Short mmCIF file of C-alpha atoms and ligand atoms in Angstrom, two decimals:
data_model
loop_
_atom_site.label_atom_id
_atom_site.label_comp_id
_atom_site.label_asym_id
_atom_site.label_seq_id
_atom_site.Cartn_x
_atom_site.Cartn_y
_atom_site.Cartn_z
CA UNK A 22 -91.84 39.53 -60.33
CA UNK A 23 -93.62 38.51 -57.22
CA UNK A 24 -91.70 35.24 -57.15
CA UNK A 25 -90.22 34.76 -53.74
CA UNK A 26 -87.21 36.93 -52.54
CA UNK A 27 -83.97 35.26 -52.56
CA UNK A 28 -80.90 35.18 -50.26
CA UNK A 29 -78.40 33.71 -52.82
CA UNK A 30 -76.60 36.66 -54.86
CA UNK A 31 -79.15 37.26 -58.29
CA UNK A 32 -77.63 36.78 -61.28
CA UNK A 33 -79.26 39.05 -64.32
CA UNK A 34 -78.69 38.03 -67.57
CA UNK A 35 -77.45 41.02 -70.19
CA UNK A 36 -78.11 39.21 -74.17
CA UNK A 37 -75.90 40.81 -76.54
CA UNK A 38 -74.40 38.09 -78.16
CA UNK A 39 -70.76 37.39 -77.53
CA UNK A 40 -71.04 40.64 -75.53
CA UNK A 41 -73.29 39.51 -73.41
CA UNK A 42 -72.42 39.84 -69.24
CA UNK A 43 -73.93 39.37 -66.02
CA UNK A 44 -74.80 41.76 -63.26
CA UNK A 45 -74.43 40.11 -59.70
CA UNK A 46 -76.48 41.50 -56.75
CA UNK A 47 -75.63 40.59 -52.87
CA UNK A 48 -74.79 41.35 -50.48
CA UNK A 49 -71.11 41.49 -49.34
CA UNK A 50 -70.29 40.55 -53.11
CA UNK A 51 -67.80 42.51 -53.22
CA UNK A 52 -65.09 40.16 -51.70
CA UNK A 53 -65.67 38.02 -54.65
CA UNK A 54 -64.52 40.52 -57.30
CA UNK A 55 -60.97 38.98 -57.71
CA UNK A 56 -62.10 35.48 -58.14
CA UNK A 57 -64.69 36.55 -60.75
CA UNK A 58 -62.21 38.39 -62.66
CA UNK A 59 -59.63 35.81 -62.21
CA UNK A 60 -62.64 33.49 -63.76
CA UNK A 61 -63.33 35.74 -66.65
CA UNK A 62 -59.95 37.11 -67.46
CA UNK A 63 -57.36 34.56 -66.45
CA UNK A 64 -53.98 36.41 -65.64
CA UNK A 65 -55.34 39.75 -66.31
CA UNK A 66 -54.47 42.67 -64.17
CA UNK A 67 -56.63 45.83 -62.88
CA UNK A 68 -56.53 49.64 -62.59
CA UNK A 69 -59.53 50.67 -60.43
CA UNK A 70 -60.91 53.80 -61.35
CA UNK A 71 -62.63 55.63 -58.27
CA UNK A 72 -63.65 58.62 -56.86
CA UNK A 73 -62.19 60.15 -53.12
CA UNK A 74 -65.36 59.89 -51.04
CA UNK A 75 -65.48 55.62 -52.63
CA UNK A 76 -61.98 55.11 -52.40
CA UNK A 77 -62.19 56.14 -48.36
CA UNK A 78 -65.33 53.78 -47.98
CA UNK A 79 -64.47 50.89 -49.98
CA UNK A 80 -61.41 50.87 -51.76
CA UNK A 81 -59.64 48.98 -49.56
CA UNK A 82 -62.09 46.23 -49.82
CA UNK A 83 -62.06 46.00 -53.65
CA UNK A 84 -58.19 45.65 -53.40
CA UNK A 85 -57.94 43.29 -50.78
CA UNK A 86 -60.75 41.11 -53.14
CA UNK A 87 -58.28 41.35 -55.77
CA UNK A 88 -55.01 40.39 -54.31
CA UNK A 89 -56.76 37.48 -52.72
CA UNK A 90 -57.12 35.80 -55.92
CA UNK A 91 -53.82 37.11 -57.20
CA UNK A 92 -54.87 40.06 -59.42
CA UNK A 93 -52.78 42.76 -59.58
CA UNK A 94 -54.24 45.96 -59.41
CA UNK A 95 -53.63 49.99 -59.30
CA UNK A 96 -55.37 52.89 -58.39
CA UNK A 97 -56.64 55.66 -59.86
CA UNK A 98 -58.56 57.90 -57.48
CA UNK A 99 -60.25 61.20 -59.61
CA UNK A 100 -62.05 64.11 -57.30
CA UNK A 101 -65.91 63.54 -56.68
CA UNK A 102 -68.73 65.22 -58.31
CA UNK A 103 -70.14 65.44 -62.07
CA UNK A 104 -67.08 67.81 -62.82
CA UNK A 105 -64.77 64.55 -62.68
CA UNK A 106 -66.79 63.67 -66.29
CA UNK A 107 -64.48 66.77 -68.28
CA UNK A 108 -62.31 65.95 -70.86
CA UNK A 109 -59.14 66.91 -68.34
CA UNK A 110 -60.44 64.37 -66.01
CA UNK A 111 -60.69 61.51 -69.03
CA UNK A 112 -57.42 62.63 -70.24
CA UNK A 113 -55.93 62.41 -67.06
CA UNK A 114 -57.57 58.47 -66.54
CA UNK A 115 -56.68 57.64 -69.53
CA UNK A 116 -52.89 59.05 -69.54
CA UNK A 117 -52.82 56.97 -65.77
CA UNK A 118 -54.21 53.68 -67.60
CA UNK A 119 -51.41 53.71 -69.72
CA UNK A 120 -49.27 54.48 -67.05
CA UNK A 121 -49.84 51.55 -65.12
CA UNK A 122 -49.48 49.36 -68.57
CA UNK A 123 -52.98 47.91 -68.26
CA UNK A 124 -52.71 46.32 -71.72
CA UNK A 125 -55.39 44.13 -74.21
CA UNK A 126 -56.02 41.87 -71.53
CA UNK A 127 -56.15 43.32 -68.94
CA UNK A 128 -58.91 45.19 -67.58
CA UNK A 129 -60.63 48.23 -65.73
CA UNK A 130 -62.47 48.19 -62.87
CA UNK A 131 -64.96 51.25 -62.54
CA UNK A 132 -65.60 51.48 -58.70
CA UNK A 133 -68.55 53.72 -57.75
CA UNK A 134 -70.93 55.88 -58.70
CA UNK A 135 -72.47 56.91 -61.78
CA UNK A 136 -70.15 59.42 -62.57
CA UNK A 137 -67.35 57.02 -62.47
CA UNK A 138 -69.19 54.33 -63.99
CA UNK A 139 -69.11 57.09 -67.18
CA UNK A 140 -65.76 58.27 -66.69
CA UNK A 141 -64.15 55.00 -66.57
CA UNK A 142 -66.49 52.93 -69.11
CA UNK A 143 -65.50 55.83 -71.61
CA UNK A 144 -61.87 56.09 -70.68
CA UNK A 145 -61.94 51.84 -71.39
CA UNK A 146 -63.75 52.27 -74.93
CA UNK A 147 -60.64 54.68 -76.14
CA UNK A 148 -57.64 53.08 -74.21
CA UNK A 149 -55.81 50.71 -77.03
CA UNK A 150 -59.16 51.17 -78.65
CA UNK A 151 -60.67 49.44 -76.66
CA UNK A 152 -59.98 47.75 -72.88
CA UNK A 153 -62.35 45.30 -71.24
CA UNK A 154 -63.81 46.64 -67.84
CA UNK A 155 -65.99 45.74 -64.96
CA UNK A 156 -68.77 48.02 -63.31
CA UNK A 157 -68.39 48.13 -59.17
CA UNK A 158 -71.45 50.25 -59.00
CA UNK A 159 -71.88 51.94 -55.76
CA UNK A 160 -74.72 54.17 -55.73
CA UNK A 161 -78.29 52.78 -55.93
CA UNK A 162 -78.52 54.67 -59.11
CA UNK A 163 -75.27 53.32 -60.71
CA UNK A 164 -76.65 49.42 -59.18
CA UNK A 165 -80.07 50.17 -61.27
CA UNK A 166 -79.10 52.26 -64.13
CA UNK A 167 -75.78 53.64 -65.04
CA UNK A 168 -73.80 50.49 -64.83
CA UNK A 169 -76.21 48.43 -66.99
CA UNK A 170 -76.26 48.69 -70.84
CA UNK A 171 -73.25 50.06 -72.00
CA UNK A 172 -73.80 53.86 -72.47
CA UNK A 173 -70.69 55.92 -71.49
CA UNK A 174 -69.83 59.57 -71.50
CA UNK A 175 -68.69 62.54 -70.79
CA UNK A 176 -69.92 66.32 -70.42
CA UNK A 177 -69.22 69.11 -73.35
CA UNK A 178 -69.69 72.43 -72.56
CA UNK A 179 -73.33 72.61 -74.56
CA UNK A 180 -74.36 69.62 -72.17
CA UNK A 181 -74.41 66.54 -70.60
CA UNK A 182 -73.23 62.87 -71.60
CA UNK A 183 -72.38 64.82 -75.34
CA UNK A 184 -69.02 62.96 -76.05
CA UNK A 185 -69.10 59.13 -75.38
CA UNK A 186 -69.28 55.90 -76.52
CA UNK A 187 -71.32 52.49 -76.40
CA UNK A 188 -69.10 50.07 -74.59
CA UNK A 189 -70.64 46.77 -72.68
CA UNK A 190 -68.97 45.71 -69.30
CA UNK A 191 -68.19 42.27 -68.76
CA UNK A 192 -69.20 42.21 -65.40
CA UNK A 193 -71.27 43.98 -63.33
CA UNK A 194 -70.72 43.16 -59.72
CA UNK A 195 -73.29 44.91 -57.28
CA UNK A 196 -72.33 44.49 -53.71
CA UNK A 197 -75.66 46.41 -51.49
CA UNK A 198 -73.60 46.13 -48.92
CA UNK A 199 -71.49 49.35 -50.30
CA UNK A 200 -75.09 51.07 -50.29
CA UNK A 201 -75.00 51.23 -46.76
CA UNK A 202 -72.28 54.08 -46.63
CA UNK A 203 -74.28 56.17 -49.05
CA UNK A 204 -76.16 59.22 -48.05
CA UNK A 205 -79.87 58.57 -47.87
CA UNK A 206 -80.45 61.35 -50.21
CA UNK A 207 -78.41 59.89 -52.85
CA UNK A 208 -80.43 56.43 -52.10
CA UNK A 209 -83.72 58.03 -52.17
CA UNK A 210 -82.34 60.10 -55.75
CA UNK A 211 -81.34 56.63 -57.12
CA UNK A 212 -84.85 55.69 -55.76
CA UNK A 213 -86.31 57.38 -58.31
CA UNK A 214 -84.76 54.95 -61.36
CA UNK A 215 -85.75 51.96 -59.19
CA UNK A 216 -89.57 53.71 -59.59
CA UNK A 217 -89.21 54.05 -63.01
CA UNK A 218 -88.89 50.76 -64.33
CA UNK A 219 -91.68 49.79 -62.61
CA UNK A 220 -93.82 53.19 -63.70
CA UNK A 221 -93.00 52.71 -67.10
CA UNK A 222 -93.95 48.50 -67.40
CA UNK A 223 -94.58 46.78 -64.25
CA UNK A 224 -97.57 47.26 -62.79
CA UNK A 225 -97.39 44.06 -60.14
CA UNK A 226 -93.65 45.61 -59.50
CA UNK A 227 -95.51 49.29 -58.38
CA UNK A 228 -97.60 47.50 -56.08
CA UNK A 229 -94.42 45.50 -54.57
CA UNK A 230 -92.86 48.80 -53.69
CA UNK A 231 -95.58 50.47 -52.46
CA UNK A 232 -96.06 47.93 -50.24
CA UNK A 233 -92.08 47.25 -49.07
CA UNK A 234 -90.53 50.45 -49.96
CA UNK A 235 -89.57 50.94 -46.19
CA UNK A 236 -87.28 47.64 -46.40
CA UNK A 237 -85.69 48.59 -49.54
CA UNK A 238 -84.91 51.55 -47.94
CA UNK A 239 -83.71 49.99 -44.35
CA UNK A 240 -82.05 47.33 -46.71
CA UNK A 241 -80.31 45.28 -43.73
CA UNK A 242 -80.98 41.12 -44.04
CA UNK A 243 -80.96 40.68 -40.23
CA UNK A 244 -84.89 40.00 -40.51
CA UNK A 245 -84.73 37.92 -43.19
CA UNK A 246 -85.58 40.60 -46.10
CA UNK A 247 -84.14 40.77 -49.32
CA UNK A 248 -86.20 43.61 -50.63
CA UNK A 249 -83.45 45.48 -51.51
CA UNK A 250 -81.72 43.04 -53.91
CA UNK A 251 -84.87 41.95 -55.12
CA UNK A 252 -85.61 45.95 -55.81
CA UNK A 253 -81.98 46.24 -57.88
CA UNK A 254 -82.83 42.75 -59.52
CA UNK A 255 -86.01 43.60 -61.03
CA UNK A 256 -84.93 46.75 -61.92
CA UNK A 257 -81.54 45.29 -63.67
CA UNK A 258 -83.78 42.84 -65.39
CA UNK A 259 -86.02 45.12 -66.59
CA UNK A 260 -83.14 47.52 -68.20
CA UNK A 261 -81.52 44.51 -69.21
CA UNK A 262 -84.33 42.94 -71.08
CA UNK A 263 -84.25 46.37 -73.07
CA UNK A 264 -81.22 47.13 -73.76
CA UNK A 265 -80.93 43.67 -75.32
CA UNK A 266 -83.62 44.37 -77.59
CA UNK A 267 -82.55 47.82 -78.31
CA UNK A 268 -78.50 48.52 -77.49
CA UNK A 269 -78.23 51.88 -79.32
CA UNK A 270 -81.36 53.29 -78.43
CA UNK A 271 -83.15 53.56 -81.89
CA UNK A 272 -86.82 52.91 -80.71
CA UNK A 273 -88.22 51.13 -77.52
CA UNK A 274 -84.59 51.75 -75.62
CA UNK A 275 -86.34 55.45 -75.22
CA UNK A 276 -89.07 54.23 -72.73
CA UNK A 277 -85.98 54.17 -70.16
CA UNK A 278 -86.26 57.99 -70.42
CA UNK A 279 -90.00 58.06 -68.51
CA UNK A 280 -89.22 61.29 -66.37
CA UNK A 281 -86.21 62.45 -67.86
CA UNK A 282 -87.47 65.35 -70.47
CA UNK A 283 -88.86 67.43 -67.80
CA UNK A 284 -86.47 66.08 -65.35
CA UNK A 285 -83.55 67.04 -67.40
CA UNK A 286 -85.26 70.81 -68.15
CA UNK A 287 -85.19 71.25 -63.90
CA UNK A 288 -81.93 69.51 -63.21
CA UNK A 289 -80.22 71.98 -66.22
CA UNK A 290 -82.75 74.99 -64.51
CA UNK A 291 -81.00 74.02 -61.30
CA UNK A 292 -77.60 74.19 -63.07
CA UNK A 293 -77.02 70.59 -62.32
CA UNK A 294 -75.95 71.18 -58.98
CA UNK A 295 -76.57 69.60 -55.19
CA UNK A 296 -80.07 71.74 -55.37
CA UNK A 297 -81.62 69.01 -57.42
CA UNK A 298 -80.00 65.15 -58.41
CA UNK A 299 -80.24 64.00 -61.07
CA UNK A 300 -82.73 61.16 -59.41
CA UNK A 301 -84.69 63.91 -57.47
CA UNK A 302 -85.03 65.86 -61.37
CA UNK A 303 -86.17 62.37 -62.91
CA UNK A 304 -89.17 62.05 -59.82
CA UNK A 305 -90.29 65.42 -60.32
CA UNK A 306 -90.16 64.99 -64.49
CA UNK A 307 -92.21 61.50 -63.87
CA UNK A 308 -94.46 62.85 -61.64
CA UNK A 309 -95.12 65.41 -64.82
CA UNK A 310 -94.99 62.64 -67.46
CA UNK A 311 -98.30 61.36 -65.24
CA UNK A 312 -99.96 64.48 -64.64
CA UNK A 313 -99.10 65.91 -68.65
CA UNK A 314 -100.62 62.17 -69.38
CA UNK A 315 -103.69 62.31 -67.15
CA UNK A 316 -104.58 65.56 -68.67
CA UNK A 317 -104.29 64.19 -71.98
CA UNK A 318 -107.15 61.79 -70.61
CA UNK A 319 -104.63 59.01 -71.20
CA UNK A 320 -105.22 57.59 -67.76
CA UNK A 321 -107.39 58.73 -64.92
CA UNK A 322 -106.42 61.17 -62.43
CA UNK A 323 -106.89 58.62 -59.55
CA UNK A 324 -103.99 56.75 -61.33
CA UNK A 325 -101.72 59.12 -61.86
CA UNK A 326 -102.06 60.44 -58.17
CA UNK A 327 -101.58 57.02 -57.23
CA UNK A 328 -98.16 57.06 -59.12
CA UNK A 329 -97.30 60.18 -57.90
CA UNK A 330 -98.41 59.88 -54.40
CA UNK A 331 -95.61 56.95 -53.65
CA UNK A 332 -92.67 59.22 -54.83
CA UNK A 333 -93.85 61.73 -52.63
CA UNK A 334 -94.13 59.35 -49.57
CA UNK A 335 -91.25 58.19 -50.38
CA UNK A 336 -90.04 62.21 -50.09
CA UNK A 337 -88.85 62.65 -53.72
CA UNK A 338 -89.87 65.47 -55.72
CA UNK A 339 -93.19 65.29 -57.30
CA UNK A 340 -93.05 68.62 -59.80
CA UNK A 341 -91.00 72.49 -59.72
CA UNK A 342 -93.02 73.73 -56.47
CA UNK A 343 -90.89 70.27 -54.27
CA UNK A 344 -87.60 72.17 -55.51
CA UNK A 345 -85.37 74.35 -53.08
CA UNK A 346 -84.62 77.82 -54.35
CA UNK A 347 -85.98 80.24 -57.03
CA UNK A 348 -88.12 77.99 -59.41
CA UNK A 349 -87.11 78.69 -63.42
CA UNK A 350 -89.51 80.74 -65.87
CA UNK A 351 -91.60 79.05 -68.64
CA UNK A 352 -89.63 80.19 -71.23
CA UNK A 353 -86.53 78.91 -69.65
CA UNK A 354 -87.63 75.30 -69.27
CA UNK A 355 -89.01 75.46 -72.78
CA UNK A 356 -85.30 76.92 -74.10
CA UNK A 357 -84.09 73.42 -72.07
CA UNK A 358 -86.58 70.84 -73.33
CA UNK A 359 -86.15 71.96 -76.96
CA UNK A 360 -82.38 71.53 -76.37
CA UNK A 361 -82.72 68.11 -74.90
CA UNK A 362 -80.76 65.70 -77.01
CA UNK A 363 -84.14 63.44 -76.99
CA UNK A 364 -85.25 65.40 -79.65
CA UNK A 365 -85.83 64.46 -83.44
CA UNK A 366 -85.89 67.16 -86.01
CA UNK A 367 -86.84 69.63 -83.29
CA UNK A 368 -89.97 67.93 -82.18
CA UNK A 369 -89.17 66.70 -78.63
CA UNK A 370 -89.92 63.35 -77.57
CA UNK A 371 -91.88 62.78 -74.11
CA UNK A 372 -92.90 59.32 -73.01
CA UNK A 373 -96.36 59.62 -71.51
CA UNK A 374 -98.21 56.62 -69.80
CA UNK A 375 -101.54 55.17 -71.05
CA UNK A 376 -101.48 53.73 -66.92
CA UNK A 377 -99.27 52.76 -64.14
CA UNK A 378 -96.70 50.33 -66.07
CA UNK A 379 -98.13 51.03 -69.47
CA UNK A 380 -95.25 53.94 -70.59
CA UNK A 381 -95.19 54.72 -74.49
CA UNK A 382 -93.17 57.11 -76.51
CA UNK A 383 -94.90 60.03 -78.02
CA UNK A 384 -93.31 62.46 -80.40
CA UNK A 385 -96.41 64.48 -81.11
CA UNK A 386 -96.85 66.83 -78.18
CA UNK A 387 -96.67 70.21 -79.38
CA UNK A 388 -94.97 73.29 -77.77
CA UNK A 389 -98.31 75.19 -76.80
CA UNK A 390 -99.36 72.02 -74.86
CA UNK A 391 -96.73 71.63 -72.96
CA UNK A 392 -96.20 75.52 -72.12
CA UNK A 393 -99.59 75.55 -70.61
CA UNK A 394 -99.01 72.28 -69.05
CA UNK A 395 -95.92 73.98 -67.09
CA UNK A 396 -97.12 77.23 -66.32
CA UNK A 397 -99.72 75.64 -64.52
CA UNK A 398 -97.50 73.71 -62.91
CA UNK A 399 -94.91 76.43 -61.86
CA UNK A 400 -98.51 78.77 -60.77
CA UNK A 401 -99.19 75.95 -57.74
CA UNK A 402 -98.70 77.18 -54.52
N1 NAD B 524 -74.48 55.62 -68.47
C1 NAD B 524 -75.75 55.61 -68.16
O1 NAD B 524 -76.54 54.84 -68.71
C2 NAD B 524 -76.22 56.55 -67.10
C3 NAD B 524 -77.53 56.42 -66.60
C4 NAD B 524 -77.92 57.25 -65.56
C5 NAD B 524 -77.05 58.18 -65.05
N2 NAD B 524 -75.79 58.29 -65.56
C6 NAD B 524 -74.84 59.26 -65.01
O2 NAD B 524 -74.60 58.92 -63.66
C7 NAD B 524 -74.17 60.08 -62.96
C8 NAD B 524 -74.87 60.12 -61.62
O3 NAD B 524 -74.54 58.96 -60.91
P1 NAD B 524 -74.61 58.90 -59.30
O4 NAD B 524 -75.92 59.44 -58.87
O5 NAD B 524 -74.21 57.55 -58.91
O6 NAD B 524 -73.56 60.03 -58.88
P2 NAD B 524 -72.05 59.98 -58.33
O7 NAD B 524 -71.24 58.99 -59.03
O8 NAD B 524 -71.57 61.39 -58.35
O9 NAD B 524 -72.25 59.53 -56.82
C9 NAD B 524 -73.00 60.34 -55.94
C10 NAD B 524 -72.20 60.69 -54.68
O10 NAD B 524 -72.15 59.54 -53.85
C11 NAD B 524 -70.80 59.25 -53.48
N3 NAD B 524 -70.74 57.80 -53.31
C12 NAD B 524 -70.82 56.86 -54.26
N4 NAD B 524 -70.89 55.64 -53.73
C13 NAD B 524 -70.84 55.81 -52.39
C14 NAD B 524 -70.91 54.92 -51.29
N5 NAD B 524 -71.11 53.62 -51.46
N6 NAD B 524 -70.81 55.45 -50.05
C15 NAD B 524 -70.69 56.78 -49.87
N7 NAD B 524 -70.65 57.68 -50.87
C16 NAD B 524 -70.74 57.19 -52.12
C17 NAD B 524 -69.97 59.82 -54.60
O11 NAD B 524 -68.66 60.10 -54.17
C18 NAD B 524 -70.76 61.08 -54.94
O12 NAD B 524 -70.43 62.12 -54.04
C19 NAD B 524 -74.48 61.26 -63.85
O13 NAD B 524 -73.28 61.74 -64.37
C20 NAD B 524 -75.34 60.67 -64.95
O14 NAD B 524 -75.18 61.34 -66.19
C21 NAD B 524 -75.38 57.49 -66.56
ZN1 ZN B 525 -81.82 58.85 -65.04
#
């Protein structure tokens, strides 16, 4: 971890046998897309899945990549936003794969966010049962997260990610170059992931970013820093090194989800909508997970304010009094924990920390607990 940073693009490693893949990270990667597919998938062609606001930014780019190396590609272009991930929308992708006779072979290229990262990873896994595609991830939170391990989905109407599939990339290619036309609140959201990882086992990572957060932010190499791709590389490594041990989520895959219980209950309070991201939800839930755990006496107080001190400096979140708007009642956020989908036989599962990198998963924390816990929490001023 505190090995020097590197200019070179990273390569991270993703072990699943003959379905294992790399993720790149550099910047300007992205003009190397067509020769890597051309590598991987000799002769193949491309439909790019994207969304309006990535297609303006960096469409262009992507195609121009392609044809260089003589891939032929089309375009699919879907409306932005977390609506996109409907069945219409999926029907509509996967009715305009077919249409531009991407075949077994050939391939799909999911350029963007998280929400097309989904979209188009799920829209792959049912195509001729089964296409071979490549995450562009443009968001910080797509380079981190949503690109890496394989999960896909879409929403149902009694929640999110409900109807999907696990289907490995073959490539992830993250240029942090594309980062640079993002909003800084949708940086700072996918912040939040980045945070995580290192919350939830890297201690010697924490320290890293408390001390070059500002760089990571800034992210420009002019002055010789790579703390941005070395921020995306150690976070890619450290979902990577899970997922291989645990693709389907049936035990430690679950530690990935440090934040996300109570984060999920506000994001859902908040109707899933621009009041709160989803990154913004997962600070405030983490900033819980440490507080719930330092009340537990799992960890000193000093610790958990340490944790919960950088996400606020960094101006994420850090519990239901940070979020815009009328905050939910008790009994609300208890309705949306207990119908989380992390939860087994109706006990719901919380990972709590035993310190800063030390994350575990705990599935006895009873209801009473954790109403207290909250109505506390929604009582500060
Ligand atoms: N599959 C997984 O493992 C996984 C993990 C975490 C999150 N997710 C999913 O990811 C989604 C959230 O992803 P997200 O935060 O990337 O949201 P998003 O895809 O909606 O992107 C956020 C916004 O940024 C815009 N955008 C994207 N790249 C840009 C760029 N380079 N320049 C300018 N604008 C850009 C998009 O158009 C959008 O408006 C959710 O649906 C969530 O469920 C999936
Ligand atoms: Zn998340």
């Amino acid at each position: 971890m505190t090995a020097p940073l590197r200019a070179d693009p990273a390569t991270v490693k993703v072990a699943l046998g003959d379905r294992s893949y790399d993720i790149v990270i550099g910047r300007g990667l992205m003009a190397s897309l067509g020769a890597r597919i051309a590598t991987l998938r000799p002769g193949a062609n491309a439909a790019i899945v994207t969304d309006e606001s990535v297609a303006r930014y960096h469409l262009a780019g992507a195609e121009a990549a392609l044809a260089d190396s003589g891939v032929a590609s089309s375009r699919i272009i879907v409306p932005v936003g977390e609506a996109s991930k409907s069945f219409r929308m999926f029907e509509q992708v996967c009715e305009a794969i077919i249409a531009a006779r991407i075949e077994r072979g050939d391939l799909v290229v999911a350029l963007g966010g998280g929400v097309i990262g989904d979209l188009a990873g799920f829209a792959a896994s049912a195509v001729r049962r089964g296409l071979d595609y490549v995450q562009v991830p443009t968001t910080l939170l797509a380079q981190v997260d949503s690109s890496v391990g394989g999960k896909t989905a879409i929403n149902s109407a009694h929640g999110k990610n409900l109807i999907g599939a696990f289907h490995q990339p073959i490539l992830v290619l993250a240029d942090t170059a594309a980062l640079d036309t993002l909003p800084t609140r949708e940086f700072r959201a996918g912040y939040a992931e980045v945070a995580k990882y290192a919350l939830l086992g890297d201690a010697a990572f924490f320290s890293w970013l408390e001390a070059n957060c500002r760089d990571v932010f800034t992210g420009g190499n002019s002055c010789g820093s790579f703390a941005r791709e070395h921020a995306i590389a150690v976070s890619c490594r450290a979902k990577a090194a899970i997922v291989a041990r645990d693709e389907r989520e049936t035990g430690e895959r679950a530690l990935l989800n440090l934040g996300h219980t109570f984060g999920h209950a506000l994001e859902a309070a908040c109707g899933f909508s621009d009041r709160l991201l989803h990154g913004e939800a997962v600070a405030a839930g983490i900033a819980l997970a440490f507080a719930f755990s330092a009340r537990r006496q799992l960890l000193s107080t000093a610790e958990a304010e340490r944790a919960i001190r950088h996400l606020a400096e960094v101006g994420l979140p850090t519990g239901p009094k940070g979020i815009p708007g009328g905050l939910p009642s008790v009994d609300r956020l208890m309705d949306l924990i207990a119908q989380d989908k992390k939860v087994k036989r109706g006990m719901p599962i919380f990972i709590l920390v035993r310190g800063i990198g030390a994350a575990f998963v705990e599935t006895g924390v009873g209801h009473d607990e954790v109403r207290a816990f909250l109505s506390e929490k929604l009582a500060e001023k």
